[in-house]
Short mmCIF file of C-alpha atoms and ligand atoms in Angstrom, two decimals:
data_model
loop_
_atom_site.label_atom_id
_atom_site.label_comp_id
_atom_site.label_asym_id
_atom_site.label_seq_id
_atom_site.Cartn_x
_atom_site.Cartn_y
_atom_site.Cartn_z
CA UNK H 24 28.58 -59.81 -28.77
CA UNK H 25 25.62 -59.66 -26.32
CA UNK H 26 24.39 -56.42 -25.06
CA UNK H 27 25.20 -56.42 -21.61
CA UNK H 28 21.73 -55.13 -20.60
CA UNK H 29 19.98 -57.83 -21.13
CA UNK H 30 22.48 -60.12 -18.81
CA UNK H 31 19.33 -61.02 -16.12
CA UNK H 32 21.49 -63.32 -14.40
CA UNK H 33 21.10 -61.36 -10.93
CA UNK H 34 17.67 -60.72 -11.64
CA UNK H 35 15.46 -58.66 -9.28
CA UNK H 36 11.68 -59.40 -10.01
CA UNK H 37 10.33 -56.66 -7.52
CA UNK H 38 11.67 -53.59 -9.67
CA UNK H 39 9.94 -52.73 -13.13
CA UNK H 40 11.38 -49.66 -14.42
CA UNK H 41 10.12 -47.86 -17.72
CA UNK H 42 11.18 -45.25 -20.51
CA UNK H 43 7.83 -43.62 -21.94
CA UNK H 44 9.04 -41.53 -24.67
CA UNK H 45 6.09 -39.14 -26.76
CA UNK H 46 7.15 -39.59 -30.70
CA UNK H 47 6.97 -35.83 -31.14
CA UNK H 48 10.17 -35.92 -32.62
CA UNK H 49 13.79 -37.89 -32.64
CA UNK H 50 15.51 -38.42 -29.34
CA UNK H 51 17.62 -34.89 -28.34
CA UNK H 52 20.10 -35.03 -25.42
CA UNK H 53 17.67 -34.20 -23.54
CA UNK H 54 15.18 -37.66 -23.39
CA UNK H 55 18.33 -39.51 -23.64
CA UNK H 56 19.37 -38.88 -20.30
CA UNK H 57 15.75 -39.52 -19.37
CA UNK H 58 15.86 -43.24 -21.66
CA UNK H 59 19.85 -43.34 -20.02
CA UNK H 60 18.83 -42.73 -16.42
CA UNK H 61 15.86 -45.09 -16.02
CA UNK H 62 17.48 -47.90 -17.91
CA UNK H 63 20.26 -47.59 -15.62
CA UNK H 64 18.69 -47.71 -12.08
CA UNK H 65 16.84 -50.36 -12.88
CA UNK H 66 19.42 -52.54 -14.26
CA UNK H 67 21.95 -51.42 -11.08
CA UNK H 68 18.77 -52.81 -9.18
CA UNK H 69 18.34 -55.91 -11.45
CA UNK H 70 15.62 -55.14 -12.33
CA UNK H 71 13.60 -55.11 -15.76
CA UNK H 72 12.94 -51.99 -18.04
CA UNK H 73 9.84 -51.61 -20.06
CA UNK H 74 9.54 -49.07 -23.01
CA UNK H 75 5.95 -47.45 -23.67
CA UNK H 76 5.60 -45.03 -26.79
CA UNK H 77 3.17 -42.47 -25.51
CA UNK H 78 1.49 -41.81 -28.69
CA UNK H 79 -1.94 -40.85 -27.12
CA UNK H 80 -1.70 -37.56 -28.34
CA UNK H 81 -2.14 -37.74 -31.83
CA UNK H 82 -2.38 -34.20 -33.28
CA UNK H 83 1.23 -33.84 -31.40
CA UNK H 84 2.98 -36.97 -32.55
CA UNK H 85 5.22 -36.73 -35.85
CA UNK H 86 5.07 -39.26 -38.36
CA UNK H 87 7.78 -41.67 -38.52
CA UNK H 88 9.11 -40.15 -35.00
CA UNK H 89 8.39 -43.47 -33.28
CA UNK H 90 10.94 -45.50 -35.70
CA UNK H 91 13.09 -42.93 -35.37
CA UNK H 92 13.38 -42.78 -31.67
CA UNK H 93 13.57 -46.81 -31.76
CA UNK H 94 16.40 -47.05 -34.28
CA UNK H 95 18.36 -44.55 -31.86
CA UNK H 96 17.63 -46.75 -28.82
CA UNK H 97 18.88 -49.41 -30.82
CA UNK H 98 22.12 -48.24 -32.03
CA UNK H 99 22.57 -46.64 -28.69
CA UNK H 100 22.94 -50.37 -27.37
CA UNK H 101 19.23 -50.04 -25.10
CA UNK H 102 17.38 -53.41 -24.91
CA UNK H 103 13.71 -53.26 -23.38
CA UNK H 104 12.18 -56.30 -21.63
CA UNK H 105 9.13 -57.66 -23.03
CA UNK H 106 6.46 -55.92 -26.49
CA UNK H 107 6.89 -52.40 -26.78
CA UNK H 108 3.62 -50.91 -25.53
CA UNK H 109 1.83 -48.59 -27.72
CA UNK H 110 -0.82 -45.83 -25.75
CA UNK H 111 -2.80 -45.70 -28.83
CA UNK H 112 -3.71 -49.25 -28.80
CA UNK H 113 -4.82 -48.75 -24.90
CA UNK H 114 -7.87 -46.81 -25.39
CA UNK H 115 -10.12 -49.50 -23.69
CA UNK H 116 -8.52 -49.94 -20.34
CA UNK H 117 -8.52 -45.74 -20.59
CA UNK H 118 -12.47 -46.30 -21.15
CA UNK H 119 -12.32 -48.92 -18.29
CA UNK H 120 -10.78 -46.97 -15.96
CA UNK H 121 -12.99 -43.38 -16.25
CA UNK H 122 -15.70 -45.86 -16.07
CA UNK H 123 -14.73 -47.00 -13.08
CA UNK H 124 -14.29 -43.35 -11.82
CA UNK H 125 -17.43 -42.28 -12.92
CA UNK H 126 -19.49 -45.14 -10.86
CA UNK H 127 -17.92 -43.69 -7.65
CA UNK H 128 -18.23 -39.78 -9.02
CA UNK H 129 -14.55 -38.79 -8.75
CA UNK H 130 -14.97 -37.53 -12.28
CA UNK H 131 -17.86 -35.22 -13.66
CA UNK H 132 -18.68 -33.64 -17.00
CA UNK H 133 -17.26 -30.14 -17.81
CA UNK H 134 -18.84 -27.80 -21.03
CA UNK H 135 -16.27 -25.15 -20.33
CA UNK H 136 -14.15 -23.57 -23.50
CA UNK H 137 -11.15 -22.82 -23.07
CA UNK H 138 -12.18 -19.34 -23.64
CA UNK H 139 -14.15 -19.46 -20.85
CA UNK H 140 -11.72 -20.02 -18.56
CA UNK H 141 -8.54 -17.50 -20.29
CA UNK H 142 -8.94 -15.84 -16.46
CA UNK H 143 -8.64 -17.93 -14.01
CA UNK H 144 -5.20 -18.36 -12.42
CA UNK H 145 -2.45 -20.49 -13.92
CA UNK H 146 -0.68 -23.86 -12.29
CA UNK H 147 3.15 -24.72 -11.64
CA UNK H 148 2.89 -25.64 -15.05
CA UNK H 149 1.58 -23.20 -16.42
CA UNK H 150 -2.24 -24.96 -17.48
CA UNK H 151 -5.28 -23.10 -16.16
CA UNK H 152 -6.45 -23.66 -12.82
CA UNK H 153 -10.31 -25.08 -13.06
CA UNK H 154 -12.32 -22.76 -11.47
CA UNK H 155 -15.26 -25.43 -10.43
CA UNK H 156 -18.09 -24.19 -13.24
CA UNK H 157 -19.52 -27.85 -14.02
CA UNK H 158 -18.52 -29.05 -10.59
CA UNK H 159 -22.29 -29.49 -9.50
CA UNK H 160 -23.67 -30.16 -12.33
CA UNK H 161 -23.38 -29.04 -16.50
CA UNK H 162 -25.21 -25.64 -16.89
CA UNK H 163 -28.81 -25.78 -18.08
CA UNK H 164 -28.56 -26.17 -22.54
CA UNK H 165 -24.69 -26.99 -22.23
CA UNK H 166 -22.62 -29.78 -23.39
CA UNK H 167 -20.18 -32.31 -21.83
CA UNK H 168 -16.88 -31.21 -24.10
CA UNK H 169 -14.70 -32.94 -21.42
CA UNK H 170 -14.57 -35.20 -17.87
CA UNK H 171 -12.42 -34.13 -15.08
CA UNK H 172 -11.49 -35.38 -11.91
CA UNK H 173 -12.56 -33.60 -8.47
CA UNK H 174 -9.62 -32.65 -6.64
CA UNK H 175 -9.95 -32.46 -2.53
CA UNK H 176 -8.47 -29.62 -0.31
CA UNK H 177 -5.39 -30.49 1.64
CA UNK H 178 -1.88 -30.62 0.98
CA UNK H 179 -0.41 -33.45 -0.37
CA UNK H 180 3.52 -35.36 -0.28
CA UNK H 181 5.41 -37.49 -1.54
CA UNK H 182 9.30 -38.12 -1.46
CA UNK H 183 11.29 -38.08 -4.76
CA UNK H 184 14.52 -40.37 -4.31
CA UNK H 185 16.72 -36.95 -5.60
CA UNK H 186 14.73 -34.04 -5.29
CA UNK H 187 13.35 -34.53 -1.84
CA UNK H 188 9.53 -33.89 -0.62
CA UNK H 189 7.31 -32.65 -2.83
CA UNK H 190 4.05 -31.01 -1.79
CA UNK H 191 0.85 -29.29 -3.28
CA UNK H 192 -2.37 -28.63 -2.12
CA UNK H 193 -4.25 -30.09 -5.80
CA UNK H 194 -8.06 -28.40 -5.10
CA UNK H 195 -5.71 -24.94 -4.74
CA UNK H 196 -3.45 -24.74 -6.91
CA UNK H 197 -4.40 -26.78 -9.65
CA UNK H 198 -8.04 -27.57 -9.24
CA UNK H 199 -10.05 -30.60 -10.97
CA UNK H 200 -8.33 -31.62 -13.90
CA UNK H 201 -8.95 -33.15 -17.10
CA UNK H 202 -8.97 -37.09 -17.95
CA UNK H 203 -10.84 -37.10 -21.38
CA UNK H 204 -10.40 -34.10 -23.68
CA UNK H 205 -12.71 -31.95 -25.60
CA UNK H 206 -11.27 -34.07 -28.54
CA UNK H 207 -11.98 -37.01 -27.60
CA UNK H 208 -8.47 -37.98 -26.59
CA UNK H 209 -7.62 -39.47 -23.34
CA UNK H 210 -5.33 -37.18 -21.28
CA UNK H 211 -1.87 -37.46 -20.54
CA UNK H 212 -2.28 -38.09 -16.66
CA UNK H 213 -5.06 -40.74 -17.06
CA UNK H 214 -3.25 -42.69 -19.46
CA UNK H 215 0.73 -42.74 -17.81
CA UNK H 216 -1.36 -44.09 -14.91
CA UNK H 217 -3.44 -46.54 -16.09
CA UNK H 218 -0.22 -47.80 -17.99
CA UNK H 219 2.56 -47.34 -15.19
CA UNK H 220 -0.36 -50.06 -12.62
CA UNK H 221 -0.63 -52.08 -15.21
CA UNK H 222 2.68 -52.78 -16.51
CA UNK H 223 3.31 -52.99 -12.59
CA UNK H 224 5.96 -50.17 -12.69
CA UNK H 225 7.51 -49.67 -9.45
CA UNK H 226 10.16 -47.05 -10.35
CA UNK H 227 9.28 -43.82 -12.68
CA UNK H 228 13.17 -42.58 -13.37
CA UNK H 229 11.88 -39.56 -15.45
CA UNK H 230 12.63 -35.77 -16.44
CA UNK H 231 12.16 -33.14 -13.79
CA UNK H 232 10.10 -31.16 -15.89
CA UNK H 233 7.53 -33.67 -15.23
CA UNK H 234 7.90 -33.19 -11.27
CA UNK H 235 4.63 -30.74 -11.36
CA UNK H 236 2.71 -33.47 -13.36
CA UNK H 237 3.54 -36.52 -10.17
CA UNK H 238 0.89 -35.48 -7.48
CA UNK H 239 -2.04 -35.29 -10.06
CA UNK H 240 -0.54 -39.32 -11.11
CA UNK H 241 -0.49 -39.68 -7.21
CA UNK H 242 -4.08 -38.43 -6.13
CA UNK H 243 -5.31 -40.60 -9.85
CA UNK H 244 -3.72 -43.69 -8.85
CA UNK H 245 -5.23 -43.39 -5.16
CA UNK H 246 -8.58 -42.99 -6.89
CA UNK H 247 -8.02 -45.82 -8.92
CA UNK H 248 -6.86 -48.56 -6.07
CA UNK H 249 -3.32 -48.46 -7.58
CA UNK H 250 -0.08 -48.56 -5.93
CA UNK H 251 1.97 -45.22 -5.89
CA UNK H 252 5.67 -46.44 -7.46
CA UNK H 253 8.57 -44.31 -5.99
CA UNK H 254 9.86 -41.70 -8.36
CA UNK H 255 12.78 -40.08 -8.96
CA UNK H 256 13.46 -37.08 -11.59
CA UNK H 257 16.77 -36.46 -13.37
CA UNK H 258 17.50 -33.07 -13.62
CA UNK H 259 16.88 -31.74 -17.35
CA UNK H 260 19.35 -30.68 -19.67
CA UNK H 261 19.25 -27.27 -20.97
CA UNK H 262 20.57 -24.97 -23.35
CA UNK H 263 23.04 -22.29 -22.23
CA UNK H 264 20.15 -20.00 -22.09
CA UNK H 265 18.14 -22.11 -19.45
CA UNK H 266 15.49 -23.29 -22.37
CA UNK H 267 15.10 -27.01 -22.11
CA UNK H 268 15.97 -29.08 -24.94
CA UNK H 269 13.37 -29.18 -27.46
CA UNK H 270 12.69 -29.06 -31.08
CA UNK H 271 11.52 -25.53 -30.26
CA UNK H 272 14.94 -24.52 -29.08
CA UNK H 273 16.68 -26.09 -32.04
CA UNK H 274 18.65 -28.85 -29.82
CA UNK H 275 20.90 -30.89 -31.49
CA UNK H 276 20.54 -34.54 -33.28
CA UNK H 277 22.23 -37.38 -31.46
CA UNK H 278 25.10 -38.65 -32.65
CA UNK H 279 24.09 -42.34 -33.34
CA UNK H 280 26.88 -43.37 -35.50
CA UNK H 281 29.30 -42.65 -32.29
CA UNK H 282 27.35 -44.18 -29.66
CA UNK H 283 29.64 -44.40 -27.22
CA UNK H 284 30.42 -40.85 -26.94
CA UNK H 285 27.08 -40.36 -26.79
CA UNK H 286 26.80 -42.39 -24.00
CA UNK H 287 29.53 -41.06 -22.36
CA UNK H 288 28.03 -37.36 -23.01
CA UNK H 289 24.98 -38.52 -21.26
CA UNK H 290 26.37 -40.26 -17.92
CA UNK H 291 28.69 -37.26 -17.61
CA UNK H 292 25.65 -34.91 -17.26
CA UNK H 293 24.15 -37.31 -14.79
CA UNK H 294 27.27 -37.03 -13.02
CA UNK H 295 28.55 -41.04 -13.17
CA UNK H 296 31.95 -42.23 -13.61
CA UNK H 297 33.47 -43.26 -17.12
CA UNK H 298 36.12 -45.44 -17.07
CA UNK H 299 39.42 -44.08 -17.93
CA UNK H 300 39.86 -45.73 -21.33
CA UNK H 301 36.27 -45.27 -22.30
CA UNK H 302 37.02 -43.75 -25.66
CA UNK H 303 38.79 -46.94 -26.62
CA UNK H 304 35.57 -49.17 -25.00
CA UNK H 305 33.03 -50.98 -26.83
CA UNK H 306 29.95 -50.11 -26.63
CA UNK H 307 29.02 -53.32 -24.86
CA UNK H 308 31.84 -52.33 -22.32
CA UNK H 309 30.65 -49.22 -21.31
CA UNK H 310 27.08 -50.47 -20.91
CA UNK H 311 28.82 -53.13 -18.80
CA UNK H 312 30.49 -50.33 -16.69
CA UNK H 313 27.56 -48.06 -16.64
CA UNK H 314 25.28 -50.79 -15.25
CA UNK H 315 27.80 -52.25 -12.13
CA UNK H 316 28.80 -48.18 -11.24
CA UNK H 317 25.54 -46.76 -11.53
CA UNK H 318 25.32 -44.39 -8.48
CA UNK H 319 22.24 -42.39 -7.66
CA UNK H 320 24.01 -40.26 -4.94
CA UNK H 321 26.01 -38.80 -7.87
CA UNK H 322 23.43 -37.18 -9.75
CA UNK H 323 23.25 -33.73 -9.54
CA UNK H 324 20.54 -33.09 -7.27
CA UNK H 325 18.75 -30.15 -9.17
CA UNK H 326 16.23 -29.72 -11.68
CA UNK H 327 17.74 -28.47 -14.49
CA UNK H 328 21.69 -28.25 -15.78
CA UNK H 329 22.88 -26.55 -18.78
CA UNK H 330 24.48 -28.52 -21.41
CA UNK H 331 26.67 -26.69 -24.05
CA UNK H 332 26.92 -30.13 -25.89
CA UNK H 333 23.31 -30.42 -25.32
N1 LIG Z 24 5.84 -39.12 -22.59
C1 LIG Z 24 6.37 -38.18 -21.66
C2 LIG Z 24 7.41 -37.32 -22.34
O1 LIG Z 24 8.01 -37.75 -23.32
C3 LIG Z 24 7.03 -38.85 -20.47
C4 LIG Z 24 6.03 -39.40 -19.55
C5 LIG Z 24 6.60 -40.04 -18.30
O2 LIG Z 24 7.77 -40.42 -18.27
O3 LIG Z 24 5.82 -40.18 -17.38
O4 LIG Z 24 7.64 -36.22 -21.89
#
């Protein structure tokens, strides 16, 4: 039987959506509803649907998690457009693109410990606010450890397709922050993107908990001559104590050998219809269904929902 999701026939070649999953552990709940959501809008739209395993991180990614997380996609019925992209084999365009930033001086060297900066205030997110040391130069005898990029005052917007305008002043409340680490790794921001221009995303359908992380992609990609693609976050699942679902707060396996229950677990939380035999569907059925009643206007529009069969 073919997998429904890769039926192209009505083809839409202006929407590139994209699941970036980190390989710090199997699939939970949790990123399925992230991998569930952004599949799903795109292929409503006809569009395609990239997958990118962000593996930049090294010292955080688990051995064997990548397979893992692919073998669940798999049996879950998912089918990505086009190579899987690997971060780890990226690190030149990374290079290429700092470079590029540092011939125009939007990013500068910092030699500040992390020590160093224990006091100054704390983002949304919780990461330390830069309070400008290196900003005019490295102090005399210190060392670049990392590069950040300067941040400008003013408040900045844009419009999330289900949680509505976003704002944050960047130079305020988050201050310059940092493309290539003390370690030598290329940051997070830098590298989703770098990727998301150049696998000419045009719709990030991710987890809300990365809603704090869009304007620094925003102000980046303006730096870098890149289009901004529209976003829209799902609300995350959480336990029944509000703690997102994590390997930290013990969240549950998926249950690959019943995929479609699992399925149907994850469209309930984002709020979709299931047909009324589901239960006796194939799996190539309900990704059939799921695709042609995908409805954004029924997700719940918050940024978080416990889950007790998260
Ligand atoms: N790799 C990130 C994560 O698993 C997601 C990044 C993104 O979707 O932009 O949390």
């Amino acid at each position: 039987m073919t997998n429904p999701a890769s039926d192209h026939s009505v083809s839409c070649r202006d929407y590139v959506g994209r699941f970036a999953p980190s390989p710090t552990g199997p699939l939970h709940f949790g990123s399925l509803v992230a991998a569930l959501g952004s599949c799903l809008d795109a292929r409503h739209a006809g569009g395609r649907w990239l997958l990118r395993m962000e593996d930049v991180d090294a010292p955080r990614c688990v051995p064997g998690a990548a397979d893992t997380i692919l073998l669940q996609l798999e049996a879950l019925g998912f089918e990505w457009d086009g190579e899987l992209l690997w971060q780890s084999r990226r690190e030149r365009h990374y290079h290429a693109a700092l470079t590029r930033l540092r011939d125009k001086s939007a990013v500068y060297p910092c030699a500040c410990t992390r020590r160093e900066m224990a006091d100054s205030a704390l983002a949304r997110d919780g990461s330390r606010r830069y309070p400008g040391t290196c900003r005019s130069g490295l102090p005399a005898g210190r060392e670049a450890r990392a590069w950040r990029l300067r941040t400008q005052p003013g408040v900045l917007r844009f419009v999330d397709l289900l949680q509505g305008e976003v704002s944050e002043d960047l130079e305020r409340d988050v201050g310059d922050f940092v493309l290539l680490r003390a370690d030598g790794l290329f940051a997070y921001q830098l590298a989703v993107v770098v990727d998301d221009a150049e696998q000419g995303v045009t719709h990030v359908v991710r987890g809300a908990d990365l809603l704090d992380s869009t304007l620094r992609q925003i102000y980046l990609q303006q730096q870098l001559d890149y289009p901004t693609p529209q976003y829209l976050h799902l609300p995350v699942a959480t336990n029944m104590q509000g703690e997102k679902l994590s390997k930290q707060t013990l969240a549950r396996a998926l249950d690959v050998t019943a995929p479609a229950r699992t399925l149907a677990g994850a469209l309930r939380f984002l709020g979709q219809p299931l047909p009324a035999d589901w239960a006796d569907a194939s799996l190539a059925e309900l990704w059939r269904w799921a695709i042609a009643h995908w409805d954004r206007a029924r997700i719940p529009r918050m940024r978080a929902v416990a889950w007790p069969e998260g």
